[in-house]
Each structure stands twice: as C-alpha cells, then as structure tokens.
XYZ file of C-alpha atoms in Angstrom:
370
model
C -27.519 -4.973 24.644
C -26.076 -5.955 21.382
C -23.048 -3.839 21.717
C -22.267 -5.046 25.122
C -22.527 -8.644 24.061
C -20.505 -8.391 21.034
C -17.614 -6.789 23.197
C -17.732 -9.904 25.241
C -17.734 -12.435 22.519
C -15.138 -14.963 22.447
C -14.487 -17.744 20.115
C -13.436 -21.301 20.556
C -12.368 -23.823 17.958
C -11.943 -27.525 18.193
C -10.319 -29.397 15.205
C -11.164 -33.025 15.349
C -9.293 -35.751 13.423
C -11.592 -38.701 12.631
C -10.323 -42.070 12.547
C -10.710 -44.188 9.298
C -9.829 -47.755 9.838
C -6.973 -47.218 12.488
C -5.537 -44.180 10.717
C -6.555 -40.504 11.313
C -7.309 -38.100 8.676
C -6.508 -34.253 8.667
C -8.886 -31.428 9.672
C -9.726 -28.871 6.920
C -6.905 -26.588 5.776
C -6.029 -23.671 7.869
C -7.452 -21.093 5.482
C -10.760 -23.045 5.380
C -10.854 -23.375 9.099
C -10.364 -19.535 9.471
C -12.969 -18.748 6.953
C -15.501 -20.952 8.989
C -14.692 -19.366 12.040
C -15.130 -15.829 10.751
C -18.539 -16.767 9.496
C -19.513 -18.188 12.701
C -18.459 -15.119 14.482
C -20.481 -13.044 11.825
C -23.541 -15.206 12.916
C -22.981 -14.198 16.593
C -22.542 -10.289 15.745
C -25.653 -10.411 13.747
C -27.795 -11.491 16.755
C -26.866 -14.581 18.621
C -25.775 -15.051 22.160
C -23.722 -18.039 21.156
C -23.386 -20.422 18.282
C -21.854 -23.811 17.603
C -21.082 -25.809 14.277
C -19.691 -28.906 12.893
C -18.583 -29.153 9.202
C -17.671 -32.361 7.618
C -15.750 -32.591 4.288
C -15.561 -36.373 3.718
C -13.620 -37.674 6.608
C -12.350 -34.194 7.745
C -14.141 -32.492 10.589
C -14.174 -28.854 11.842
C -16.074 -28.062 15.158
C -16.253 -24.601 16.132
C -18.023 -22.266 18.608
C -18.521 -18.560 19.086
C -20.052 -16.207 21.655
C -21.317 -16.867 25.117
C -22.699 -19.906 26.757
C -24.749 -17.847 28.987
C -25.649 -13.984 29.274
C -23.812 -12.300 32.162
C -20.773 -14.757 32.035
C -17.646 -14.991 30.020
C -18.138 -18.854 29.380
C -17.607 -19.682 25.868
C -20.091 -22.020 23.865
C -19.536 -25.686 24.478
C -18.613 -27.043 20.864
C -19.800 -30.285 21.831
C -23.031 -28.820 23.530
C -26.556 -30.207 23.273
C -29.434 -28.063 22.022
C -33.222 -28.239 21.191
C -33.297 -29.065 17.566
C -36.810 -27.958 16.919
C -38.319 -29.150 13.451
C -35.502 -31.260 12.684
C -37.317 -33.804 14.769
C -39.728 -33.954 11.726
C -37.071 -35.552 9.711
C -36.444 -38.330 12.075
C -40.272 -38.961 12.662
C -40.693 -38.880 8.807
C -37.956 -41.496 8.535
C -39.911 -43.745 11.060
C -43.027 -43.293 9.117
C -41.234 -44.324 5.973
C -39.751 -47.380 7.504
C -43.212 -48.494 8.623
C -44.354 -48.094 4.880
C -41.413 -50.139 3.779
C -42.304 -52.732 6.376
C -45.860 -52.905 5.138
C -47.486 -51.636 8.136
C -48.741 -48.422 6.618
C -49.350 -46.651 3.218
C -48.419 -43.181 2.331
C -51.940 -42.866 0.751
C -53.702 -44.121 3.769
C -56.163 -41.497 5.083
C -55.713 -39.931 8.657
C -59.357 -41.132 9.335
C -58.314 -44.665 8.882
C -55.835 -44.667 11.561
C -57.406 -41.946 13.811
C -60.969 -42.156 13.419
C -62.972 -39.127 14.760
C -59.850 -36.965 15.081
C -60.132 -35.007 11.860
C -63.553 -33.764 10.397
C -65.442 -36.446 8.581
C -65.230 -34.720 5.284
C -61.337 -34.352 5.466
C -59.571 -36.794 3.139
C -56.036 -36.005 4.078
C -53.480 -38.614 3.859
C -50.279 -39.576 5.503
C -48.266 -38.344 2.601
C -50.077 -34.993 2.988
C -49.274 -34.716 6.751
C -45.608 -35.407 5.897
C -45.357 -32.721 3.173
C -47.488 -30.169 4.787
C -50.238 -30.104 2.121
C -53.072 -31.287 4.497
C -54.297 -28.007 4.967
C -55.000 -28.456 8.599
C -54.777 -25.477 10.872
C -51.519 -25.129 12.735
C -52.150 -25.501 16.572
C -49.174 -23.237 17.447
C -51.227 -20.363 16.183
C -53.796 -21.015 19.129
C -51.121 -20.604 21.773
C -49.398 -17.457 23.188
C -45.970 -16.915 21.716
C -43.097 -14.574 22.599
C -43.155 -11.861 23.412
C -46.737 -12.053 24.653
C -46.428 -12.242 28.559
C -48.855 -14.963 28.766
C -46.279 -17.171 26.923
C -44.448 -17.883 30.291
C -47.563 -19.239 32.179
C -47.245 -22.483 29.869
C -43.586 -23.106 30.578
C -43.900 -26.134 32.824
C -47.281 -27.419 31.462
C -47.495 -31.059 30.053
C -49.642 -31.070 26.804
C -51.282 -34.115 25.542
C -51.027 -34.271 21.717
C -54.845 -35.091 21.449
C -55.532 -31.733 23.306
C -53.234 -29.745 21.122
C -54.740 -31.393 18.007
C -58.344 -30.654 19.136
C -57.359 -26.840 19.456
C -56.448 -26.909 15.844
C -59.648 -28.762 14.834
C -61.702 -25.786 16.149
C -60.509 -23.937 13.135
C -61.347 -24.655 9.317
C -58.743 -25.883 7.119
C -56.366 -23.085 5.533
C -57.099 -24.590 2.199
C -59.090 -27.173 0.347
C -58.965 -29.741 -0.825
C -55.768 -31.491 0.778
C -52.868 -31.714 -1.583
C -53.763 -28.428 -3.477
C -51.221 -26.226 -1.712
C -48.492 -26.146 0.745
C -49.097 -24.795 4.175
C -46.583 -25.516 7.102
C -48.535 -27.139 9.901
C -47.091 -28.484 13.149
C -50.412 -30.235 13.686
C -49.826 -32.903 10.909
C -46.723 -33.937 12.816
C -48.688 -34.383 16.168
C -50.927 -36.595 14.026
C -48.197 -38.619 12.503
C -46.873 -39.178 16.118
C -50.360 -40.604 17.026
C -50.460 -42.773 13.840
C -47.044 -44.327 14.664
C -48.319 -45.103 18.068
C -51.469 -46.729 16.516
C -49.447 -48.679 14.157
C -46.833 -50.019 16.542
C -48.377 -49.700 19.829
C -45.439 -47.598 20.996
C -44.931 -43.922 21.447
C -43.344 -42.090 18.561
C -40.386 -41.182 20.816
C -39.830 -44.692 21.763
C -39.823 -45.712 17.986
C -37.293 -42.996 17.102
C -35.116 -44.197 19.820
C -35.310 -47.718 18.758
C -35.001 -47.236 15.224
C -32.684 -44.377 14.795
C -30.905 -43.066 18.075
C -29.945 -46.362 19.357
C -28.562 -48.284 16.198
C -26.772 -44.939 14.964
C -25.266 -44.519 18.677
C -26.429 -40.919 18.838
C -25.340 -40.516 22.411
C -26.029 -36.727 22.624
C -29.541 -37.255 21.328
C -32.733 -37.873 23.139
C -36.410 -37.580 22.765
C -37.198 -35.892 26.266
C -40.974 -36.268 26.463
C -42.098 -33.989 29.130
C -38.663 -33.558 30.949
C -37.687 -29.988 31.041
C -33.888 -30.574 31.289
C -31.134 -30.672 28.683
C -28.463 -32.984 30.161
C -24.950 -32.580 29.642
C -23.113 -29.495 28.445
C -25.213 -26.803 26.634
C -25.691 -23.176 25.980
C -28.372 -21.202 27.706
C -31.334 -20.143 25.529
C -33.550 -17.064 25.807
C -36.868 -15.800 24.638
C -38.106 -12.000 24.472
C -41.166 -11.253 26.729
C -42.954 -8.087 27.149
C -42.459 -6.776 30.855
C -42.215 -2.992 30.832
C -40.421 -3.206 27.577
C -38.945 -6.363 26.101
C -36.468 -8.373 28.193
C -34.729 -11.747 27.520
C -35.938 -14.648 29.694
C -33.774 -17.588 30.205
C -36.036 -20.403 28.704
C -33.376 -23.110 28.597
C -35.525 -25.411 30.869
C -39.054 -25.850 29.678
C -41.584 -28.680 29.081
C -41.133 -29.622 25.434
C -44.385 -31.426 25.032
C -45.807 -28.217 23.554
C -43.684 -29.030 20.563
C -44.083 -32.928 20.822
C -43.629 -35.062 17.689
C -42.897 -31.868 15.534
C -40.140 -30.498 17.572
C -39.098 -32.127 20.968
C -35.675 -33.495 19.800
C -32.453 -32.698 21.747
C -29.303 -33.362 19.804
C -25.633 -32.072 19.079
C -23.970 -30.992 15.687
C -22.172 -34.260 15.486
C -25.131 -36.488 16.045
C -27.347 -34.662 13.437
C -24.571 -34.943 10.774
C -24.178 -38.555 11.620
C -28.036 -39.097 11.277
C -28.281 -37.403 7.851
C -25.271 -39.281 6.675
C -27.102 -42.638 7.709
C -30.231 -41.287 5.836
C -28.440 -40.651 2.606
C -26.132 -43.599 2.501
C -29.099 -45.888 2.581
C -28.760 -47.128 6.113
C -32.288 -45.883 7.176
C -34.419 -46.191 3.971
C -34.373 -48.010 0.639
C -33.778 -45.703 -2.441
C -37.368 -45.645 -3.648
C -38.533 -44.351 -0.317
C -35.645 -41.693 0.102
C -36.740 -40.532 -3.473
C -40.330 -40.102 -1.980
C -38.840 -38.108 0.694
C -37.196 -35.942 -1.718
C -40.402 -35.361 -3.923
C -42.073 -31.998 -3.107
C -45.815 -32.039 -2.479
C -46.599 -29.064 -4.642
C -44.655 -27.447 -7.535
C -42.024 -24.963 -6.756
C -41.642 -26.063 -3.164
C -38.346 -27.383 -1.680
C -39.863 -29.430 0.902
C -40.711 -33.207 0.632
C -41.780 -35.893 3.104
C -40.228 -34.227 6.326
C -37.017 -33.346 4.365
C -36.069 -29.725 2.970
C -33.458 -28.712 0.443
C -31.736 -25.618 -0.529
C -29.424 -24.174 -3.194
C -26.306 -22.705 -2.195
C -24.402 -19.761 -3.805
C -22.164 -22.049 -5.745
C -25.040 -24.017 -7.267
C -24.647 -27.155 -5.032
C -28.044 -28.411 -3.599
C -28.044 -29.721 0.066
C -30.839 -31.618 1.867
C -31.725 -31.515 5.482
C -33.925 -29.296 7.710
C -33.814 -26.420 10.088
C -35.432 -26.041 13.342
C -36.736 -23.309 15.571
C -37.246 -24.316 19.356
C -37.861 -20.839 20.660
C -34.701 -20.411 22.646
C -32.647 -22.434 20.015
C -32.330 -22.438 16.329
C -30.553 -25.036 14.088
C -29.832 -26.088 10.559
C -28.326 -29.278 9.381
C -27.689 -29.938 5.644
C -25.612 -32.382 3.561
C -24.878 -33.061 -0.130
C -26.335 -36.336 -1.337
C -22.703 -37.760 -1.796
C -21.934 -36.773 1.804
C -18.921 -34.782 0.520
C -20.034 -31.782 2.600
C -22.144 -31.704 5.726
C -22.802 -28.724 7.887
C -24.806 -28.554 11.157
C -24.984 -25.024 12.913
C -27.070 -24.263 16.081
C -27.470 -20.901 17.961
C -29.212 -19.130 20.889
C -30.869 -15.984 19.169
C -30.435 -12.661 20.802
C -33.544 -10.731 19.949
C -34.325 -8.665 17.919
C -31.299 -9.589 15.915
C -31.576 -11.132 12.392
C -29.172 -13.884 11.701
C -30.596 -15.434 8.455
C -28.304 -13.744 5.946
C -25.295 -14.707 8.349
C -26.456 -18.340 8.747
C -26.804 -18.392 4.874
C -23.270 -17.134 4.358
C -21.872 -19.698 6.915
C -23.778 -22.600 5.152
C -22.412 -21.339 1.685
C -18.859 -21.245 3.243
C -19.216 -24.728 4.601
C -20.439 -26.301 1.251
C -18.616 -24.180 -1.310
C -15.323 -23.542 0.073
C-alpha cells in the first residue's frame, strides 16, 4: 500500500503574505520554501497519507501540504484544513488552570482531594501541579481501553464517555509509582481530573472555559472543543486507524466521539490557530511571566515537560517549546522559540505501519534552523 500511495502523492503549497499595519511582508525565500516542501514530502513518504504545515519566521509565513486528503482519491491535502490535535489540548487546559491560579481561585499545591473529594484514594496526596506535570503516579485510563489494532476498538467509536467513568476505570489500578512527585509517568487520567477541577472551581465545563478564555479572545476561528460531537467541520483530511480484520486494514476513523479523549485530547484546530495560540502564550497575553516560568519548570530532573508544556532541542541547538498530539487518526506537533522568531506546526494523517518520527524531526529542524 505504501508504494501505491507514494506514486499518487501530490503536493500543494500556499505562500501567505501577512499584513503588518497596512503593509504586507514577504514569504520565506524560495530556497527556504523549497527545503520545507521537500521535508514535508519526506514526511508523507515515511508513512503518512497526507500532511500539512505552517511555518512562521517573524511576520513571514509559509503554508504547505503534501500527499492525499483521502485514500482512494487524488484530492490534495487542504493546507488550511482542520484536524484533531490530541494532547496539544493539554497545553490549553493547563493555561486555563494557571489563569485560575493567577486569579486566586486555585493553588498549584492544592490537593486533588480538596477539589474532588472521594475521587482519588484517601492516601493519595497528589496535587494540581503533579497532575499538570505528569508526576501524580495515577494509572492512565487509556490502558484500560481497547486500542488499535484490537478489533474491539471500533465498538466504542460512537460512545459518549463521562470523565468520571473513565477516571473510575483508572482508580481500579494502583499508582504506577509512589509517592506523587517522585517520578514522571505520562497519565491522561490527570488531565481528566484537571477538567473536573476547572468545573468545580468555575461552575463551567473545561471546554467552555477554554473557549471563553482562549479560543474566543484570540479569534481562533478554526478551533473548537467538540465535546461529544463526532464531526470535524470545514475542510479537513480524512484520518485512519489500523484494525485487525483477517489481516491489518485501515479504517476511516475521521468521525468519532472525542469524549474518550476529553480534557486531555479533544481539541480540533488548524496549523494557523495553534501557532497563534503559542504566540499569545509566549508573548504574555495569556499568563504573567512567573506562571509561564512555572509552566516551563520540569516536574522531575532530566524531563523536558513542565505544566502542560513540552520542549525540545533542535539540531542547531535552538530550544523550542510547545507540545505534540496523537489523536489516533491524526498526529500533530506545534513548537515555537520563546522570542517567536520561529514557529512551526505540522499535522498528518498516519499511514500505518509507517514511522514518521525521524522525518518529522527533520521537518521541525528545517523550519527552526534554516
């Protein structure tokens, strides 16, 4: 299947001039554009049905696409398309939590039990901070669910999950380590609990608070918190998951009930909107400096993950901050330098069993280091 897809791959590139005051600035130079497009084509060749990206160098913007919008067609990927952004949701939720801290409604050292009595074991002393930086030790509820290529995975496609139900599935299992704060263990359960804490503090759902505090003020018109709605509105590539059915086959999984990801992963967005969000985060429009510093403080030594925010070092030694997301049929990465001289967001629809990690790393390096 890979060879067939690669023979059909086509690429589209949109070069956008962004207005500054009334004047327009230029897109990246031709050589840089060509290098980005080649790297994006490499991502598709490594194992994606299609990919789309936006790179910002100050006020200069490049948007590009490569591959197919849907298997069995010759439609190219819409460069302004929407996609499920997975765990990048966590950065938006963490921002809301830190805004509540700034407003005095919540403290990072509040225990989970203070806000959600009876939800976690009585002897669990985990805090809001430890939920944010994945040092709570709480078992990840996703491990209790069938995942691709298990054929039972498809049975839950349209099911609406209550976050309390998913948390309860995790609480059947003992912590992965103790005491809280002593190690790093990625846990989606912690972010479901943070969503419940936001609701306990504000009286509104976490989705409503993300929309009110981030999406609407920043005018992220391609971004939404879908709740239980299975649809991706507007232009978007189709996404696929592998299922075991007399061998592995790809199932179109574009429409699905995203409540299974909930507060840790339900976001739908665009490359443009994610770059705009991180620009607002790093230029101080969403959080004061001392809380942004908290966000960039790792929970344990040697980890490159703070309070809902990750970072990585590129091949040229430049550190970028952001997050990545895996939403089953969609994968995404969004990273920025703190001075916003370089921003890059890439999203793709994986073609299993390809491995795109090295090609994505090379694209990110090209975007930041060129």
